[in-house]
Short mmCIF file of C-alpha atoms in Angstrom, two decimals:
data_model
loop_
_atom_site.label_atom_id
_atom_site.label_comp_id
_atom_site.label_asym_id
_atom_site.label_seq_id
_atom_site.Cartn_x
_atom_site.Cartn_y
_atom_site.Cartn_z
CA UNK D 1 -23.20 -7.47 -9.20
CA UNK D 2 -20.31 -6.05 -7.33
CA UNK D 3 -17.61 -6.50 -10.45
CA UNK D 4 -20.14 -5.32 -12.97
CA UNK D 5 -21.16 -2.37 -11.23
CA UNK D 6 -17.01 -1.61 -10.53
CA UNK D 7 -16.58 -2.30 -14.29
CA UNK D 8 -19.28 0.28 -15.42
CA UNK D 9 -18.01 2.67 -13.04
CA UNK D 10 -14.66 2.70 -14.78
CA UNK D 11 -15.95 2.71 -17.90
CA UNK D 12 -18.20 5.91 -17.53
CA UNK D 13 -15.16 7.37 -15.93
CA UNK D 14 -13.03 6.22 -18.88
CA UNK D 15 -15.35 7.52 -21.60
CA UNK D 16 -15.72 11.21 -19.86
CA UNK D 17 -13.82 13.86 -21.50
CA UNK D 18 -13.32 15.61 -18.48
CA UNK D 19 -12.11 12.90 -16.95
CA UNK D 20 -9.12 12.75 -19.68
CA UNK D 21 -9.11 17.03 -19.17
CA UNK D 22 -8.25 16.53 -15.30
CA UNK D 23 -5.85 13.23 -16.32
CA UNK D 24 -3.63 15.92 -18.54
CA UNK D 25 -3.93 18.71 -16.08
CA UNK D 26 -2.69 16.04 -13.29
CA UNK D 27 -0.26 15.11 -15.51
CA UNK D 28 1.21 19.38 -16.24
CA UNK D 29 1.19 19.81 -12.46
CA UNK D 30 3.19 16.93 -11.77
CA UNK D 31 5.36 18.51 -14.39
CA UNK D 32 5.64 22.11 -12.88
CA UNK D 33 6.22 20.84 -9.48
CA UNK D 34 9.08 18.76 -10.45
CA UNK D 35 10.66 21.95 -12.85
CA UNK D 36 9.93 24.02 -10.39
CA UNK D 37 11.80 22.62 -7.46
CA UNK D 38 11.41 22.60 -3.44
CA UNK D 39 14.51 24.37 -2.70
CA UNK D 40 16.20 27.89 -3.23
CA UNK D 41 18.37 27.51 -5.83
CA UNK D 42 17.56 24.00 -6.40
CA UNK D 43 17.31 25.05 -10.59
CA UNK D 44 20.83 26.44 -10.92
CA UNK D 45 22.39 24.10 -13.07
CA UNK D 46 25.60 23.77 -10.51
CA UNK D 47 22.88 22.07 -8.13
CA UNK D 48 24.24 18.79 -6.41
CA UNK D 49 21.77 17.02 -4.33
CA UNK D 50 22.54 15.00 -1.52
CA UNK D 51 20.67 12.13 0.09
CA UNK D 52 19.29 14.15 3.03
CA UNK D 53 17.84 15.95 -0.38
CA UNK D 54 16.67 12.98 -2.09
CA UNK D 55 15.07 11.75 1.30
CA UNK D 56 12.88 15.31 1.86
CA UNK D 57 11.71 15.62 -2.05
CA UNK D 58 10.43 11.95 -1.69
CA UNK D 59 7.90 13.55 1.05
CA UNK D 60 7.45 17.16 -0.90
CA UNK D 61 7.07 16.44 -4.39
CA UNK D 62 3.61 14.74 -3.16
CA UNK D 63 2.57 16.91 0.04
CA UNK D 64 3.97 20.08 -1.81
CA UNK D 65 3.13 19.82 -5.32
CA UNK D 66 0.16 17.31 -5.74
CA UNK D 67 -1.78 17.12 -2.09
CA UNK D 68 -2.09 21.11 -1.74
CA UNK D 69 -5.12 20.77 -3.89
CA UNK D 70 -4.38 19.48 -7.37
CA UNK D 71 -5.12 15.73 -6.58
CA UNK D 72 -8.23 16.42 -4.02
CA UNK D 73 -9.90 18.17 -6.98
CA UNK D 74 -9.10 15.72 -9.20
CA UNK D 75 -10.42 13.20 -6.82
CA UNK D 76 -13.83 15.25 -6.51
CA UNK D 77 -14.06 15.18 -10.11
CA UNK D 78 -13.86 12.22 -10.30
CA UNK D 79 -16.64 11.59 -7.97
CA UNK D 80 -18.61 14.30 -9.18
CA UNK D 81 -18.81 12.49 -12.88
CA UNK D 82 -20.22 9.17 -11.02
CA UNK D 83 -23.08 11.39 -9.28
CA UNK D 84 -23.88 12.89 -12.26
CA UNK D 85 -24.66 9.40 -13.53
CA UNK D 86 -26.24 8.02 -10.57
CA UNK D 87 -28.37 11.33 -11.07
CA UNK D 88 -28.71 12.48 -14.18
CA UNK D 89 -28.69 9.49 -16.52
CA UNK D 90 -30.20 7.68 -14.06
CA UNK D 91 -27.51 4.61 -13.59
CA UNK D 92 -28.56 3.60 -10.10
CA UNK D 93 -32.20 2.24 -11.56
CA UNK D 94 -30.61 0.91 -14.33
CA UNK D 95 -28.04 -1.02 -12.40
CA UNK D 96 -31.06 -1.74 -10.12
CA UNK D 97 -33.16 -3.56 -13.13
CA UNK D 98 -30.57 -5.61 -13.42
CA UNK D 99 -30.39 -6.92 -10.33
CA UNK D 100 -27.54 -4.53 -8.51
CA UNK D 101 -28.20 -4.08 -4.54
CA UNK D 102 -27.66 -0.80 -3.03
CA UNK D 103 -24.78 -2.25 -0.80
CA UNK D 104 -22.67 -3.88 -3.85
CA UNK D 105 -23.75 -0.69 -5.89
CA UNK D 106 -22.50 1.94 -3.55
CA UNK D 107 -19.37 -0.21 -2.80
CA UNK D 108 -18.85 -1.22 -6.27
CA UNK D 109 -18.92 2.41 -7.11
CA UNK D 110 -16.51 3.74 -4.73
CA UNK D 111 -13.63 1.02 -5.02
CA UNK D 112 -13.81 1.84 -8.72
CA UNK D 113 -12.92 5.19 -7.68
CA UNK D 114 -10.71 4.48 -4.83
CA UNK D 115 -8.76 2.13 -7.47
CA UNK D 116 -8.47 5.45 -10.02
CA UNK D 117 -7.59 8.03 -7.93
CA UNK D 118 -5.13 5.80 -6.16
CA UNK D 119 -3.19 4.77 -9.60
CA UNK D 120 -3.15 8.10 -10.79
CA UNK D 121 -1.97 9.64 -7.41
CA UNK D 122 0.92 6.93 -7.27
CA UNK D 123 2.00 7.64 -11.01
CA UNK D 124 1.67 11.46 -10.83
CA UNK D 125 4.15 10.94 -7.50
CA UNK D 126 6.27 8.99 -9.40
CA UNK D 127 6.70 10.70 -12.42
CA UNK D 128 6.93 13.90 -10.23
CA UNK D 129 9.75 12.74 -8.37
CA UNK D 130 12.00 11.17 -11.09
CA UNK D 131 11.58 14.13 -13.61
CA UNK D 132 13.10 16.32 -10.95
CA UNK D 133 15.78 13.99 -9.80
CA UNK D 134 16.35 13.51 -13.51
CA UNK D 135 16.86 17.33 -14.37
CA UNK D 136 19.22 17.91 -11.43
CA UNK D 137 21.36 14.65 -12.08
CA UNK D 138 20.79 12.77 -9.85
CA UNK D 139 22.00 11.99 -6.61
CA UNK D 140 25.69 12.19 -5.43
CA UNK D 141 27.35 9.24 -3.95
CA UNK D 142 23.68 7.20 -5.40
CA UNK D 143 23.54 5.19 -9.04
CA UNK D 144 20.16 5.26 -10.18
CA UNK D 145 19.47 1.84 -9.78
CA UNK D 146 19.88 2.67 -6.21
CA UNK D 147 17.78 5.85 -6.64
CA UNK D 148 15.16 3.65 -8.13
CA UNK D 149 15.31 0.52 -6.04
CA UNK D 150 14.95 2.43 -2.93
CA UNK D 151 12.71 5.22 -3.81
CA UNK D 152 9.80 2.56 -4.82
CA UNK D 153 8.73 2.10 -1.47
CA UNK D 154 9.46 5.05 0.01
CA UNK D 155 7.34 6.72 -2.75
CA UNK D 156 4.55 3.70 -2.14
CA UNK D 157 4.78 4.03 1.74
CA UNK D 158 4.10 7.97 1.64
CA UNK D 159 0.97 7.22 -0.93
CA UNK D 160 -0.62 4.45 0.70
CA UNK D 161 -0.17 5.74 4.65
CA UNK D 162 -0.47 9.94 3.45
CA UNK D 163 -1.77 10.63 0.56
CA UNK D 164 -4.46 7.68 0.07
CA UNK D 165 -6.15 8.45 3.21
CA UNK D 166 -6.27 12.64 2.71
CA UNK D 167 -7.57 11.67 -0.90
CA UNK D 168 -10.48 9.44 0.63
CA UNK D 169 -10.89 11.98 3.34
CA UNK D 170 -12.69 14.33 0.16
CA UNK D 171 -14.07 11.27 -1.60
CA UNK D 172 -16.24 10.57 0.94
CA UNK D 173 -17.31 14.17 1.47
CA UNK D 174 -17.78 14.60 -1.71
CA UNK D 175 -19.48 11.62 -2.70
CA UNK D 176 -21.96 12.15 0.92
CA UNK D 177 -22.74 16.06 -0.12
CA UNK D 178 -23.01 14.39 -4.19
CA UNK D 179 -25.81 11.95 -2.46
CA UNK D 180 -27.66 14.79 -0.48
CA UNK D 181 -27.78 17.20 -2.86
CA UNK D 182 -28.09 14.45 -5.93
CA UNK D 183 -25.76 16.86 -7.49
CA UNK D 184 -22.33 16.32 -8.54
CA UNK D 185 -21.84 20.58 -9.39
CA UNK D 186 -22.58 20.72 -5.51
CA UNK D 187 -20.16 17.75 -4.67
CA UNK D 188 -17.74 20.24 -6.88
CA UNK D 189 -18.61 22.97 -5.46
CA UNK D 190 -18.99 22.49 -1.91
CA UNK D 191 -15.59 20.13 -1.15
CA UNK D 192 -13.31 21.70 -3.87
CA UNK D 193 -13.87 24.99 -1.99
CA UNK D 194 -13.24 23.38 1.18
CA UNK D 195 -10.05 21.99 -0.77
CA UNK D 196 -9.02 25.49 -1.77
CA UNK D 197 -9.97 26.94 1.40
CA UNK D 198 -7.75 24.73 3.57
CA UNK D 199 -4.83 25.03 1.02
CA UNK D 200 -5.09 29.36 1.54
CA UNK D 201 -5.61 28.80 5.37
CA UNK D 202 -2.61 26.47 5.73
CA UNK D 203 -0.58 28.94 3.66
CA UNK D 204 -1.57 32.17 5.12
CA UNK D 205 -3.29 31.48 8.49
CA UNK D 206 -1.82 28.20 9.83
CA UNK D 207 0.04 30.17 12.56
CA UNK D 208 -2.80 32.17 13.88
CA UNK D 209 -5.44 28.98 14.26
CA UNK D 210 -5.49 26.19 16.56
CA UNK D 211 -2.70 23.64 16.36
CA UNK D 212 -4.77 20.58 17.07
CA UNK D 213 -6.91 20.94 13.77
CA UNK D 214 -3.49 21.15 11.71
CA UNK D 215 -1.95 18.34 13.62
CA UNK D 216 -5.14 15.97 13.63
CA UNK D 217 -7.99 16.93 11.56
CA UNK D 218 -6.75 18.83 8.59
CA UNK D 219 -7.37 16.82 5.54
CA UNK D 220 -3.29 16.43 5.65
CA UNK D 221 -1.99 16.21 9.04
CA UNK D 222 0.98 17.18 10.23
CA UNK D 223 1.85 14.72 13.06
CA UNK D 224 1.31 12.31 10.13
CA UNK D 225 3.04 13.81 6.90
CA UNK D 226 5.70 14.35 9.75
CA UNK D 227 6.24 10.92 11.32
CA UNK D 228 6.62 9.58 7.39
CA UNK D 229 8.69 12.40 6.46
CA UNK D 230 12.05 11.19 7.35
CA UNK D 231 10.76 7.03 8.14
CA UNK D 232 13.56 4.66 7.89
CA UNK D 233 16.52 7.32 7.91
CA UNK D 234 18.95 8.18 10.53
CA UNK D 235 17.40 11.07 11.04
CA UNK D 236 13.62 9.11 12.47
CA UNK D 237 14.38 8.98 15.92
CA UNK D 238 15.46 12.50 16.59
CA UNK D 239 12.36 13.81 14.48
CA UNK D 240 9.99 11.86 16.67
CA UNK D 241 11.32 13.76 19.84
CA UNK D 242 12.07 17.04 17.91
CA UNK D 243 8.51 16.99 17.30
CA UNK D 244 6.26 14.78 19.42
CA UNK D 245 5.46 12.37 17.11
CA UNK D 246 4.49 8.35 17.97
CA UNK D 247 3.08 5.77 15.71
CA UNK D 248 0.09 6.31 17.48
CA UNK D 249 -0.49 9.60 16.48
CA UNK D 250 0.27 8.81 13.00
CA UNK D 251 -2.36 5.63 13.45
CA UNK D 252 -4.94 8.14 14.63
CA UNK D 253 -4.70 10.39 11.64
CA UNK D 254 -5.29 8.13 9.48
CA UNK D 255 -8.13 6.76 11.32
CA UNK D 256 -9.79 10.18 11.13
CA UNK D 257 -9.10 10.58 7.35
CA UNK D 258 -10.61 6.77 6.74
CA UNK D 259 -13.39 7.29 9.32
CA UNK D 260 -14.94 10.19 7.35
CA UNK D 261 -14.49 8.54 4.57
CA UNK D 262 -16.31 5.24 5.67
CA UNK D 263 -18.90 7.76 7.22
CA UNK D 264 -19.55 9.50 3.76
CA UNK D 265 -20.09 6.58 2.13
CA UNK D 266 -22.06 4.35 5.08
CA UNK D 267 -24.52 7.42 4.60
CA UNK D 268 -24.43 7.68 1.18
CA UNK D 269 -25.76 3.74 0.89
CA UNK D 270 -28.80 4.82 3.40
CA UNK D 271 -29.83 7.54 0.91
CA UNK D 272 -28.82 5.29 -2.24
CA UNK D 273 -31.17 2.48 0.02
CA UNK D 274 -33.81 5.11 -0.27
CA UNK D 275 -34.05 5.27 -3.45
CA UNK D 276 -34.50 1.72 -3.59
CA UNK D 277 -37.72 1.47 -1.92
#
């Protein structure tokens, strides 16, 4: 039941308007970012970047311009639409007539999820970052089949070891708080305002709070965006004593964004268990 349940996941999420609403307004941020630029003066039309350049946008146009808040709140969305399925339109008692258990249900629901939000967050990066390397020609002293050969996993490695686990950091909230509330406006509601709330915080207030929840337990921490930021350059080992970073560190972020994420959803299969009885 595990495949059919991940196949009916993506299909409700497929046939959803405002699924396709948040694809397009994905798509237009990804599109401003990149215009935009992450430098002053990085739109006059004399602008040369250099590879210390092409290194840092690798790491910005996704922290900056797509992990702020546009891709959590697509992510909740997401989420949101599958509770108000489970909920609404009953899908959970229909998938359980045919046979589905809650354990292959609740994980069948969230890979499908996990496997959506992860695409789109690697192609929004992507198209991001070429469409601004594009409109400021390139890279000097780089051909673009170097720019694209070794940009793939750089782009990849910040996605999968960032941005995946700060994106299943408010999956799981969302899908828990979606489960308690057998709402998906309070899913919406309560972890997109979190969302928004630590985007205005790190913007205005980061300086005045704590610097363990920033470095550790903000949904994108900076001893881990940090570590990744310049991985694999010339410039790695200075920036690990410049500012006491260690794999470890890095390892334990992630296990904090994963581990509320596994909680979310371990808790969401007791109340989705529930409803079985």
């Amino acid at each position: 039941m595990l495949p059919k349940t991940y196949i009916n996941t993506l299909k409700n999420l497929f046939r959803s308007k405002t699924f396709w609403l948040m694809v397009c307004l994905l798509a237009m941020a990804a599109a401003r970012g990149a215009y935009n630029g992450y430098y002053g003066g990085d739109n006059d039309p004399e602008t040369v970047l250099y590879y210390n350049d092409y290194i840092q946008v690798i790491s910005n146009s996704c922290i900056s311009t797509l992990l702020q808040y546009v891709m959590p709140i697509f992510a909740i969305i997401n989420v949101a639409l599958v509770i108000n399925r489970d909920y609404g339109d009953k899908f959970f008692e229909i998938e359980k007539s045919a046979g589905a258990k809650p354990s292959l249900y609740v994980m069948g629901r969230t890979a499908a999820l996990t496997t959506v939000n992860g695409i789109a967050l690697v192609i929004a990066h992507f198209g991001c970052f070429y469409l601004y390397i594009y409109t400021r020609n390139g890279i000097d002293g780089m051909t673009w089949y170097q720019i694209l050969s070794d940009s793939f996993i750089r782009i990849l490695r910040v996605d999968l070891f960032v941005a995946l686990p700060c994106i299943l950091f408010y999956m799981g909230t969302a899908y828990l708080i979606g489960n308690l509330f057998k709402s998906g406006v309070a899913a919406t509601v309560l972890t997109s305002s979190y969302a928004i709330g630590y985007f205005l915080i790190n913007l205005i207030f980061r300086h005045r709070i704590g610097e363990t929840y920033f470095n550790y337990f903000s949904p994108v921490p900076k001893k881990l965006r940090q570590y990744f930021h310049f991985y694999d350059t010339e410039w790695f080992e200075e920036l690990l004593v410049n500012f006491d970073l260690s794999v470890g560190k890095a390892a334990f972020c992630i296990a904090f964004l994963c581990g509320i994420f596994t909680l979310g959803v371990a808790l969401s299969y007791l109340i989705t268990r529930r409803r079985n009885a």
